Coordinates of C-alpha atoms and ligand atoms in Angstrom, one line a residue:
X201 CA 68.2 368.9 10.8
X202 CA 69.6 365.9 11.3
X203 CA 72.4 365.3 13.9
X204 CA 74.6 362.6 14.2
X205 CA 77.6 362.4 16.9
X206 CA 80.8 359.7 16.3
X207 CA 82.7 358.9 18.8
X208 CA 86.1 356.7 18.8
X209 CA 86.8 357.0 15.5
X210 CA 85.0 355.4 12.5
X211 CA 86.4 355.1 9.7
X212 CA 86.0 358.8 7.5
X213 CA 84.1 357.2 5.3
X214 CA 81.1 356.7 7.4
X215 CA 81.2 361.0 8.2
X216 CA 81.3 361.4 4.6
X217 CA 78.2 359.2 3.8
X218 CA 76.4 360.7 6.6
X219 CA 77.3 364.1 5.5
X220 CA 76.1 363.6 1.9
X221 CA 72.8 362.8 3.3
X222 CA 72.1 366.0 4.9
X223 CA 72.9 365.3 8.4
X224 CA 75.5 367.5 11.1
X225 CA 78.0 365.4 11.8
X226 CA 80.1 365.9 15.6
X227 CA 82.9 363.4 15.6
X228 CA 84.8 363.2 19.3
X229 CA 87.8 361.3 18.7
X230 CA 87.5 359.2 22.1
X231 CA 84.8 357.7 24.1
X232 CA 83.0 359.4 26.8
X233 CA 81.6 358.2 30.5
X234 CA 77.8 358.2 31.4
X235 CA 77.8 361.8 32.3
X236 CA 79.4 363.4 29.4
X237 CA 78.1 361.1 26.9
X238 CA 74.1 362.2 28.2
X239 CA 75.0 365.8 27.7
X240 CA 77.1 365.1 24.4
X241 CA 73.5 363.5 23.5
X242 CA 71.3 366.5 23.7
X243 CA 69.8 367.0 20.7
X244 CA 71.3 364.0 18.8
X245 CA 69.3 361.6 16.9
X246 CA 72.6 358.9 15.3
X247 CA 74.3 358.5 17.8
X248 CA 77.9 355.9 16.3
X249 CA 80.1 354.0 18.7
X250 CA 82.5 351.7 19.0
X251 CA 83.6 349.0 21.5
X252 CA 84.7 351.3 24.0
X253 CA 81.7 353.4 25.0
X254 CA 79.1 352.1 26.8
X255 CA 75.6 353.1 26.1
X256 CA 73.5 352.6 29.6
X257 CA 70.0 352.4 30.6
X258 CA 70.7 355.4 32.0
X259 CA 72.3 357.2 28.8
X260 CA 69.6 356.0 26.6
X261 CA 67.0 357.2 29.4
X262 CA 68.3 360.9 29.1
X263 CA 68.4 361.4 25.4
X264 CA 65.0 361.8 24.6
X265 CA 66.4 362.7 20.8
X266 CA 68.5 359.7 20.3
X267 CA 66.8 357.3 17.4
X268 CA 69.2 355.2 16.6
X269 CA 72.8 353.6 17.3
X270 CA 75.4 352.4 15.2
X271 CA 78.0 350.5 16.7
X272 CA 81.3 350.6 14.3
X273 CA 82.0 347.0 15.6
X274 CA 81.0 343.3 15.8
X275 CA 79.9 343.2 19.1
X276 CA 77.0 345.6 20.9
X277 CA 77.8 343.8 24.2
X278 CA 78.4 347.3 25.2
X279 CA 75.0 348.8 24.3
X280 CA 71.5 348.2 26.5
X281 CA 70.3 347.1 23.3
X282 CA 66.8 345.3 24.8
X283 CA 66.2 348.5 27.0
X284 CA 67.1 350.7 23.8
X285 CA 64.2 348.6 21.9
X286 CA 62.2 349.4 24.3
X287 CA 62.4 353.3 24.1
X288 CA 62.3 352.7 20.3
X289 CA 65.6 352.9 19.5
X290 CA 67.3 351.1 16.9
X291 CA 70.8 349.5 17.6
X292 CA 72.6 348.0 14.1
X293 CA 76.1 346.5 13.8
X294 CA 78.6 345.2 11.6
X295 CA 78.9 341.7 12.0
X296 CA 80.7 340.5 8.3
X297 CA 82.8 343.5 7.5
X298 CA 86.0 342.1 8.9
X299 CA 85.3 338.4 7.9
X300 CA 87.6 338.3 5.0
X301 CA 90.4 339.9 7.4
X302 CA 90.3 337.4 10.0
X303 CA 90.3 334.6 7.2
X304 CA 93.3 335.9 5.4
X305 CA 95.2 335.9 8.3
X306 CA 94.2 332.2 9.3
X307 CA 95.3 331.5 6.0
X308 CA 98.3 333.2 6.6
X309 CA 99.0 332.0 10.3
X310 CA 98.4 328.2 8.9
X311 CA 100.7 328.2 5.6
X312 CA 103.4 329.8 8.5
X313 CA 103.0 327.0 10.3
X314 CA 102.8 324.1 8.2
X315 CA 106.0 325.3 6.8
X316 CA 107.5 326.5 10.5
X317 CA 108.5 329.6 9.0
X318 CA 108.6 331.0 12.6
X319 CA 110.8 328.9 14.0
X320 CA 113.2 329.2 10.6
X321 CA 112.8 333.0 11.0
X322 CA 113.4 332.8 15.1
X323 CA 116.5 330.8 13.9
X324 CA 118.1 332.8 11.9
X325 CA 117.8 336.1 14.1
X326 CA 120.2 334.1 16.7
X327 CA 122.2 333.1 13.7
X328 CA 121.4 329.7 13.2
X329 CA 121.5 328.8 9.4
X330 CA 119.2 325.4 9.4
X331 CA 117.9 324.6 5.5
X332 CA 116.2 321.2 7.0
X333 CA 112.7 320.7 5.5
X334 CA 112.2 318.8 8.8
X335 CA 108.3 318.9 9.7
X336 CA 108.1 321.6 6.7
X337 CA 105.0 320.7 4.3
X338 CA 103.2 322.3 1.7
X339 CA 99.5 323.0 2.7
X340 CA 97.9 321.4 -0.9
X341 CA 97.1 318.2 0.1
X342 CA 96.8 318.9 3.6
X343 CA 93.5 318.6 5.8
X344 CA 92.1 321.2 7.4
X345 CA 89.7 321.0 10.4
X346 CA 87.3 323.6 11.0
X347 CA 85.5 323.7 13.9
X348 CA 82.5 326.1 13.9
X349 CA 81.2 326.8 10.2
X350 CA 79.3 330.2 10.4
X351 CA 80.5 333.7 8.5
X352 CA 84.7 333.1 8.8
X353 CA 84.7 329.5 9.1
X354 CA 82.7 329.3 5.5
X355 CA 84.7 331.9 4.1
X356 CA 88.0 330.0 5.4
X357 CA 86.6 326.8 4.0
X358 CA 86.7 328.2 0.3
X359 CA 90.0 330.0 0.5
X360 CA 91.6 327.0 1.8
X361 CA 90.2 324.7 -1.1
X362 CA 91.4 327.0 -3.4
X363 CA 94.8 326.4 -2.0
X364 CA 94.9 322.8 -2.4
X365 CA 93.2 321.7 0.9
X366 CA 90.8 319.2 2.1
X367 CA 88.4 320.6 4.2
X368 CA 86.5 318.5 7.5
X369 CA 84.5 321.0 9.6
X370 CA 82.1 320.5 12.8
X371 CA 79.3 322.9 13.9
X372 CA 77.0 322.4 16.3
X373 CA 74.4 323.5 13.9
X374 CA 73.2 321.9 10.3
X375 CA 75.1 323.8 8.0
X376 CA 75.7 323.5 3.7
X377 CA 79.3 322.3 3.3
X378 CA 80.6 324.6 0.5
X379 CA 82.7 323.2 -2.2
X380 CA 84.0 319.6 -1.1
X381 CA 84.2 320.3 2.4
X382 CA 82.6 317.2 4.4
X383 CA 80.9 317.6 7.6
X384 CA 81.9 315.8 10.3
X385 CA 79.8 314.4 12.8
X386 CA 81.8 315.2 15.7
X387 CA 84.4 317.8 17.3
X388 CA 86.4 314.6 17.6
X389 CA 86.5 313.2 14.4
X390 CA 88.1 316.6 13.1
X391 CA 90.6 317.1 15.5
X392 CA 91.5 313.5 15.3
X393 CA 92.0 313.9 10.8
X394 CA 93.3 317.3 10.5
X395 CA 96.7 318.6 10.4
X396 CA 95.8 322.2 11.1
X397 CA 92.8 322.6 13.0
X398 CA 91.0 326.2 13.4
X399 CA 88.4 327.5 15.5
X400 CA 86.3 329.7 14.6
X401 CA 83.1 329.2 17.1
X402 CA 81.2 332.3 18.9
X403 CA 81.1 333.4 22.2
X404 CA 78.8 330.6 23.9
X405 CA 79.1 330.5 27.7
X406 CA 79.6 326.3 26.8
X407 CA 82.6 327.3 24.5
X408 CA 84.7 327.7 27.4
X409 CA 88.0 325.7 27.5
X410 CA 85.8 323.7 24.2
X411 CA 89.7 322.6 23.5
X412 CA 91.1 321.3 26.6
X413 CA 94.2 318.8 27.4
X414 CA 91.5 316.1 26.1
X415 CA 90.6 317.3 22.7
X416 CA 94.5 318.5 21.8
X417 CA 95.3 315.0 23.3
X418 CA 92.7 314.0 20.2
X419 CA 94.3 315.7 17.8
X420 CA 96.6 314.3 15.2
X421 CA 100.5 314.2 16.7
X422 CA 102.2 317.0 14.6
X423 CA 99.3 319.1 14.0
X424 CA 98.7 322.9 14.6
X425 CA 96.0 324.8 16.3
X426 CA 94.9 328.1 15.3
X427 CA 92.4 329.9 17.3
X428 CA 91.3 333.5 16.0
X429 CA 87.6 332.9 17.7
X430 CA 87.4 333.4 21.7
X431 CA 90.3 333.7 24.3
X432 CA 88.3 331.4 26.1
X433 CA 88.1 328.6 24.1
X434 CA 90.9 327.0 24.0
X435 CA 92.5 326.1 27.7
X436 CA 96.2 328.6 27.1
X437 CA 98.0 325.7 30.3
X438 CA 96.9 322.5 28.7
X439 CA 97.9 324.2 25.0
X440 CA 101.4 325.2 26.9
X441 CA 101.3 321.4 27.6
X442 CA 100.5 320.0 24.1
X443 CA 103.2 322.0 22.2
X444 CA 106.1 321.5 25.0
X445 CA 105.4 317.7 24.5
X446 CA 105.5 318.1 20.9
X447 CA 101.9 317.0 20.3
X448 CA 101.0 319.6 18.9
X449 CA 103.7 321.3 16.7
X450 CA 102.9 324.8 16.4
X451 CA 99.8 327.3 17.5
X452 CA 98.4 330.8 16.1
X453 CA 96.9 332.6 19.2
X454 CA 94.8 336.3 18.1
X455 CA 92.3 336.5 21.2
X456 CA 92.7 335.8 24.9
X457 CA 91.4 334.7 28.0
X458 CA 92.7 337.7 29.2
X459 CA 93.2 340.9 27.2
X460 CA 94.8 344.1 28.0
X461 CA 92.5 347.3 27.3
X462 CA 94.4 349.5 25.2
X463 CA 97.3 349.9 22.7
X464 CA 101.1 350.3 24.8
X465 CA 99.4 348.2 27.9
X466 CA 101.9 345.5 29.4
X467 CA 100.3 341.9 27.9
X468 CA 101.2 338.5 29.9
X469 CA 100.8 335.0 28.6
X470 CA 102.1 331.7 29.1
X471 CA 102.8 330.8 25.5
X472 CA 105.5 334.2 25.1
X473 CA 108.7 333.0 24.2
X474 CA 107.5 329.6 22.3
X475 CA 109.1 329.6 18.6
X476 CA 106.5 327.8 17.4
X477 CA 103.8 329.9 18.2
X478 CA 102.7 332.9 16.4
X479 CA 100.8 335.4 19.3
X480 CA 99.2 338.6 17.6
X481 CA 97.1 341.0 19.5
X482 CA 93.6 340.4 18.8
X483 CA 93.8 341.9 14.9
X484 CA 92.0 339.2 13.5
X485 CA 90.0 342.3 11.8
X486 CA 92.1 344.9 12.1
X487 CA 92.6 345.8 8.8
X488 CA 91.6 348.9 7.0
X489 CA 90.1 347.5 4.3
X490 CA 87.8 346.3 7.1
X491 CA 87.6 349.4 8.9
X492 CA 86.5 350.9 5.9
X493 CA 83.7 348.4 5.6
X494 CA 82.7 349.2 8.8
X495 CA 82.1 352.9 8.4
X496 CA 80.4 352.3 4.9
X497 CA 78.1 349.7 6.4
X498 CA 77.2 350.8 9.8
X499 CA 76.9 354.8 8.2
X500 CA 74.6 352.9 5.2
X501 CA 72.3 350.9 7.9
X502 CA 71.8 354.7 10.1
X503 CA 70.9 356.5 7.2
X504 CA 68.7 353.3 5.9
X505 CA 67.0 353.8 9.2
X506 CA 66.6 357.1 9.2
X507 CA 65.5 357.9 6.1
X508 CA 63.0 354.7 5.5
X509 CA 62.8 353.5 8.5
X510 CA 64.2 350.3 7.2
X511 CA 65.3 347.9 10.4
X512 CA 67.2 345.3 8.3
X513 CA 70.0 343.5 10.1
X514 CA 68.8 345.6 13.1
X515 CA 70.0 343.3 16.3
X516 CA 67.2 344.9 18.8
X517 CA 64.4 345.8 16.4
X518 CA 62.0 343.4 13.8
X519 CA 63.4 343.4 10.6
X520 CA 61.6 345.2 7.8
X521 CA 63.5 346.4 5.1
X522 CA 61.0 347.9 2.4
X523 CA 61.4 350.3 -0.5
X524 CA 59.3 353.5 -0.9
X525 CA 56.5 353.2 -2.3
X526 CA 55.8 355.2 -5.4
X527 CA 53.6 358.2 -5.0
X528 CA 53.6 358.3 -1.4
X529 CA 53.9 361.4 0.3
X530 CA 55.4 360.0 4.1
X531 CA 56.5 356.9 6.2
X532 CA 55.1 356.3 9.4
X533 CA 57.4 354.2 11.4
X534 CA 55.5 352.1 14.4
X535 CA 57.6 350.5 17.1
X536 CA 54.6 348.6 19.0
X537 CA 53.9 345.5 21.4
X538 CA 53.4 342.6 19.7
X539 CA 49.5 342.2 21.2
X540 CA 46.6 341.3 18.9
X541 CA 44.6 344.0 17.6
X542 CA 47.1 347.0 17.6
X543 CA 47.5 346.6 13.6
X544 CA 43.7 347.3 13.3
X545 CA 44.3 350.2 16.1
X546 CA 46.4 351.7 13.7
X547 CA 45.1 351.6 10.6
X548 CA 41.4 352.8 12.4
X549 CA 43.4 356.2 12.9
X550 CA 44.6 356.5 9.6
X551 CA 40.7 355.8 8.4
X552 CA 39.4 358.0 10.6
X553 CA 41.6 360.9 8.9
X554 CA 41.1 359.8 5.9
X555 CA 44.4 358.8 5.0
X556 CA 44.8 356.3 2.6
X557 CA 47.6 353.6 3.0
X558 CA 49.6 353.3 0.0
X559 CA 51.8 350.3 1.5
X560 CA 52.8 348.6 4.6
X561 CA 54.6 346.3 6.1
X562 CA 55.2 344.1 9.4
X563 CA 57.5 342.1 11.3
X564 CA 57.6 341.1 14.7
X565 CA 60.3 339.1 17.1
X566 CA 59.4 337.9 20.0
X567 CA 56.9 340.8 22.2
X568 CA 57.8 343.6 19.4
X569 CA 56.7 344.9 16.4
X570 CA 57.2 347.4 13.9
X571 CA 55.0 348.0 11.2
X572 CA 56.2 351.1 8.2
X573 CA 53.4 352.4 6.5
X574 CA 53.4 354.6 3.2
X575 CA 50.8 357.1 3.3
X576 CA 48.9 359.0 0.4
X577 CA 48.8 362.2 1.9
X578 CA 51.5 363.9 4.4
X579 CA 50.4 362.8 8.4
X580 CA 49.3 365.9 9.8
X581 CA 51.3 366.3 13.8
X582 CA 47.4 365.1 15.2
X583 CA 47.6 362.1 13.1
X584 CA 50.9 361.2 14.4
X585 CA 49.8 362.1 18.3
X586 CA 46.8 359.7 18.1
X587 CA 49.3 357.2 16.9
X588 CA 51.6 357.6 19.8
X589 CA 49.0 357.7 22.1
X590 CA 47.8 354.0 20.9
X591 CA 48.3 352.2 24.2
X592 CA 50.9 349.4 22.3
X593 CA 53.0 352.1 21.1
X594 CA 56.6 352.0 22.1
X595 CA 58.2 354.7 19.4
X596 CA 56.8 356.4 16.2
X597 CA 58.2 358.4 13.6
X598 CA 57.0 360.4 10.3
X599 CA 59.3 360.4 7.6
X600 CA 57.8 363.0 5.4
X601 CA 59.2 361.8 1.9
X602 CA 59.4 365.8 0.4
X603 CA 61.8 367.1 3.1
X604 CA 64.0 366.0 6.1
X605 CA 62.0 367.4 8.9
X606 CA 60.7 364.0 11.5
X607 CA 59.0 364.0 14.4
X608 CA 61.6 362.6 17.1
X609 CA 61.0 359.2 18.5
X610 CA 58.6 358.7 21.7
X611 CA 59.7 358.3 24.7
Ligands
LIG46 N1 90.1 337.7 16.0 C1 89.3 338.7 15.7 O1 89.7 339.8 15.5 C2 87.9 338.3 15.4 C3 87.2 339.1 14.4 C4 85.9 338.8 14.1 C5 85.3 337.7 14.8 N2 86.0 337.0 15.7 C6 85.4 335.8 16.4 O2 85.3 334.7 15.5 C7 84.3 333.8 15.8 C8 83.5 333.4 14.6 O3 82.9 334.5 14.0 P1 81.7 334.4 13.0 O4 81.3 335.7 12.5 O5 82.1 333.3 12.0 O6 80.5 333.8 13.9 P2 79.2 333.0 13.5 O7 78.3 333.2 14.6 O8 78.9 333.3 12.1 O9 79.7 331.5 13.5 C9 80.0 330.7 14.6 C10 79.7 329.3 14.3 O10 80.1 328.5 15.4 C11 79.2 327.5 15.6 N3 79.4 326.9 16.9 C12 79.2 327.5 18.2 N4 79.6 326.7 19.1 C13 80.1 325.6 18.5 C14 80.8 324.4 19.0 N5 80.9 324.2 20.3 N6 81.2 323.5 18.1 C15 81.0 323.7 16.8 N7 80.4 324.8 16.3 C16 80.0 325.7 17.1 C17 77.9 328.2 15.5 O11 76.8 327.3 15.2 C18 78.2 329.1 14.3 O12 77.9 328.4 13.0 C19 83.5 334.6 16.9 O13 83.8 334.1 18.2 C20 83.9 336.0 16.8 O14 83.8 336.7 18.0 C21 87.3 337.3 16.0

């Protein structure tokens, strides 16, 4: 038996998917400290998180059952993911379910600014009836700067062609311009050509205060800033100072240098009270359409795992992503130290018990490996000892393919 404990919340879906596979589902609606969260662990192999609970060393230490972790949620900042690699447990994510959210509200925030429907709609709740197209444009025609082309700034990129747009971008990196978006070759020359200009770069340590009084000094006069990335990106004074000289005519804010730590908790900025700038509380992906991809993704990549072993899109594991192969009566999954030789170490104990291997596969990342091979015959529990006893081993696991029964993962 399989059992899988969710904590915070996941979307339903992701119980239901687990629950269709076999597995015992315990779902705690909150997180949990160190203490409880060890003994919530005994005896769990999924273990499905979100951003709030932190999985220590020390958790992943005391739950010899744990295999694998699935954190409900972009970031695993909050998960010992290299020390949980090396224990053999894998930690998977879901880093492009709330793309599309985040970019339809960019494309919302920046047609509400172009057209200052904020300040028309602050207006006319103190009961001033101004019809002025003053500073009001439509956004066909208009350029757009993006700065930071990965997963939302791509996505942005096409949505806003398809509304008329001309698209500049900047990355740091070589990337394909989609469509007839042109690549810049500086941050410079976008914020100096675009009338809206949205940042969409990742967490870098160098990202911080990346738009300063400088580069909004760079920027066209009249332009907008949205910023849905990082609160630390853009400096929140010297954007204050940009949009109360009229620089920079309007902002959309969604993430913070600072941010409060739950929902009702008291939030402070300097840009509160500006009828120009649209602040939302980090929601860039809070949507439940998103949500729901979460849970259907994240539940999809455990079960992968478990069930085949499969690693792909893994952050702390190789990934190896291969489909059964036909006839074969197990997997053995082989979490090892990337040193020469242990493939051949392996493969000597399966020849020595005459197993044959029906397929097999390797990928390695840096000093780990992990190798899935199909076997002819069902490993008998000797088999799989000698395996784990294999001085590179850091985790192994049979996945007979006729039932659900595995032996755990090593510690
Ligand atoms: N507001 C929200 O709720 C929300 C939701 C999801 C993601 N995000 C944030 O959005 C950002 C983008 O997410 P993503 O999935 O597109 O990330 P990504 O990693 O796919 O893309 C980031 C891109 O920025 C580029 N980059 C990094 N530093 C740069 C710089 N100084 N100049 C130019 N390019 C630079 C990288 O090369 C990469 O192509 C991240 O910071 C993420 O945390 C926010």
């Amino acid at each position: 038996m399989t059992n899988v404990l969710l904590l915070e919340n996941p979307h339903a879906v992701a119980a239901e998917f687990l629950e269709s596979h076999g597995m015992t589902v315990r779902s705690i609606p909150g997180s949990l400290d160190e203490d409880e969260l060890i003994a919530a662990l005994d005896g769990v192999q999924l273990l499905g998180i979100r951003s709030k609970t932190e999985v220590t060393a020390r958790v992943i230490a005391n739950s010899p059952s744990l295999g694998a972790i699935g954190a409900f949620c972009i970031g695993t900042n909050q998960i010992a993911t290299s020390f949980a690699a090396e224990r053999g447990i894998a930690v998977f994510n879901a880093p492009y379910s709330n793309t599309r959210s985040v970019v339809e509200l960019a494309i919302g925030e920046i047609i509400a600014l172009t057209r200052r429907l904020t300040v028309k709609n602050s207006m006319l709740h103190r009961g001033v009836w101004d019809k002025s197209s003053f500073n009001a444009h439509e956004v066909r025609g208009r350029t757009l700067g993006i700065i930071g082309y990965g997963n939302i700034g791509t996505q942005l990129s096409v949505l806003a062609e398809a509304l008329g747009m001309t698209v500049i971008f900047y990355d740091i990196q070589e990337k394909l311009a989609l469509g007839n978006a042109r690549r810049a070759d500086s941050m410079q020359e976008v914020l100096s050509q675009a009338d809206v200009v949205s940042i969409h770069v990742n967490g870098l340590e160098s990202n911080r205060d990346l738009i300063g009084a400088e580069e909004l000094t760079q920027m066209k006069p009249g332009a907008v800033l949205v910023n849905l990335s990082r609160g630390f990106t853009v400096n929140v004074d010297a954007l204050k100072d940009a949009l109360e000289s009229g620089h920079v005519t309007g902002a959309a804010v969604d993430v913070f240098p600072e941010e409060p730590k739950g929902n009702g908790d008291t939030f402070d900025s300097k840009l509160q009270g500006m009828d120009n700038v649209i602040l939302t509380p980090h929601i860039g992906g809070s949507t439940l359409e998103a949500q729901r991809d979460i849970g259907a993704f994240v539940a999809g990549k455990l079960t992968d795992f478990w069930e085949l072993g499969n690693t792909s899109m893994s952050v702390n594991f190789p990934n190896l992503a291969l489909p059964r192969t036909p006839m074969s009566a197990g997997r053995l999954c082989f979490a090892h130290h990337n040193i020469p030789g242990v493939m051949a170490q392996l493969n000597e104990v399966f020849a020595a018990q005459s197993v044959n291997v029906e397929g097999q596969g390797l990928a390695t990342a840096g000093s780990m490996g992990y190798a899935t091979t199909d076997v002819g015959t069902p490993l008998n529990a000797n088999t799989v000892e000698q395996i784990r006893n294999l001085k590179a081993c850091i985790g192994v696991r049979y996945i007979p393919f006729s039932g659900l029964d595995q032996s755990g993962p090593r510690r």
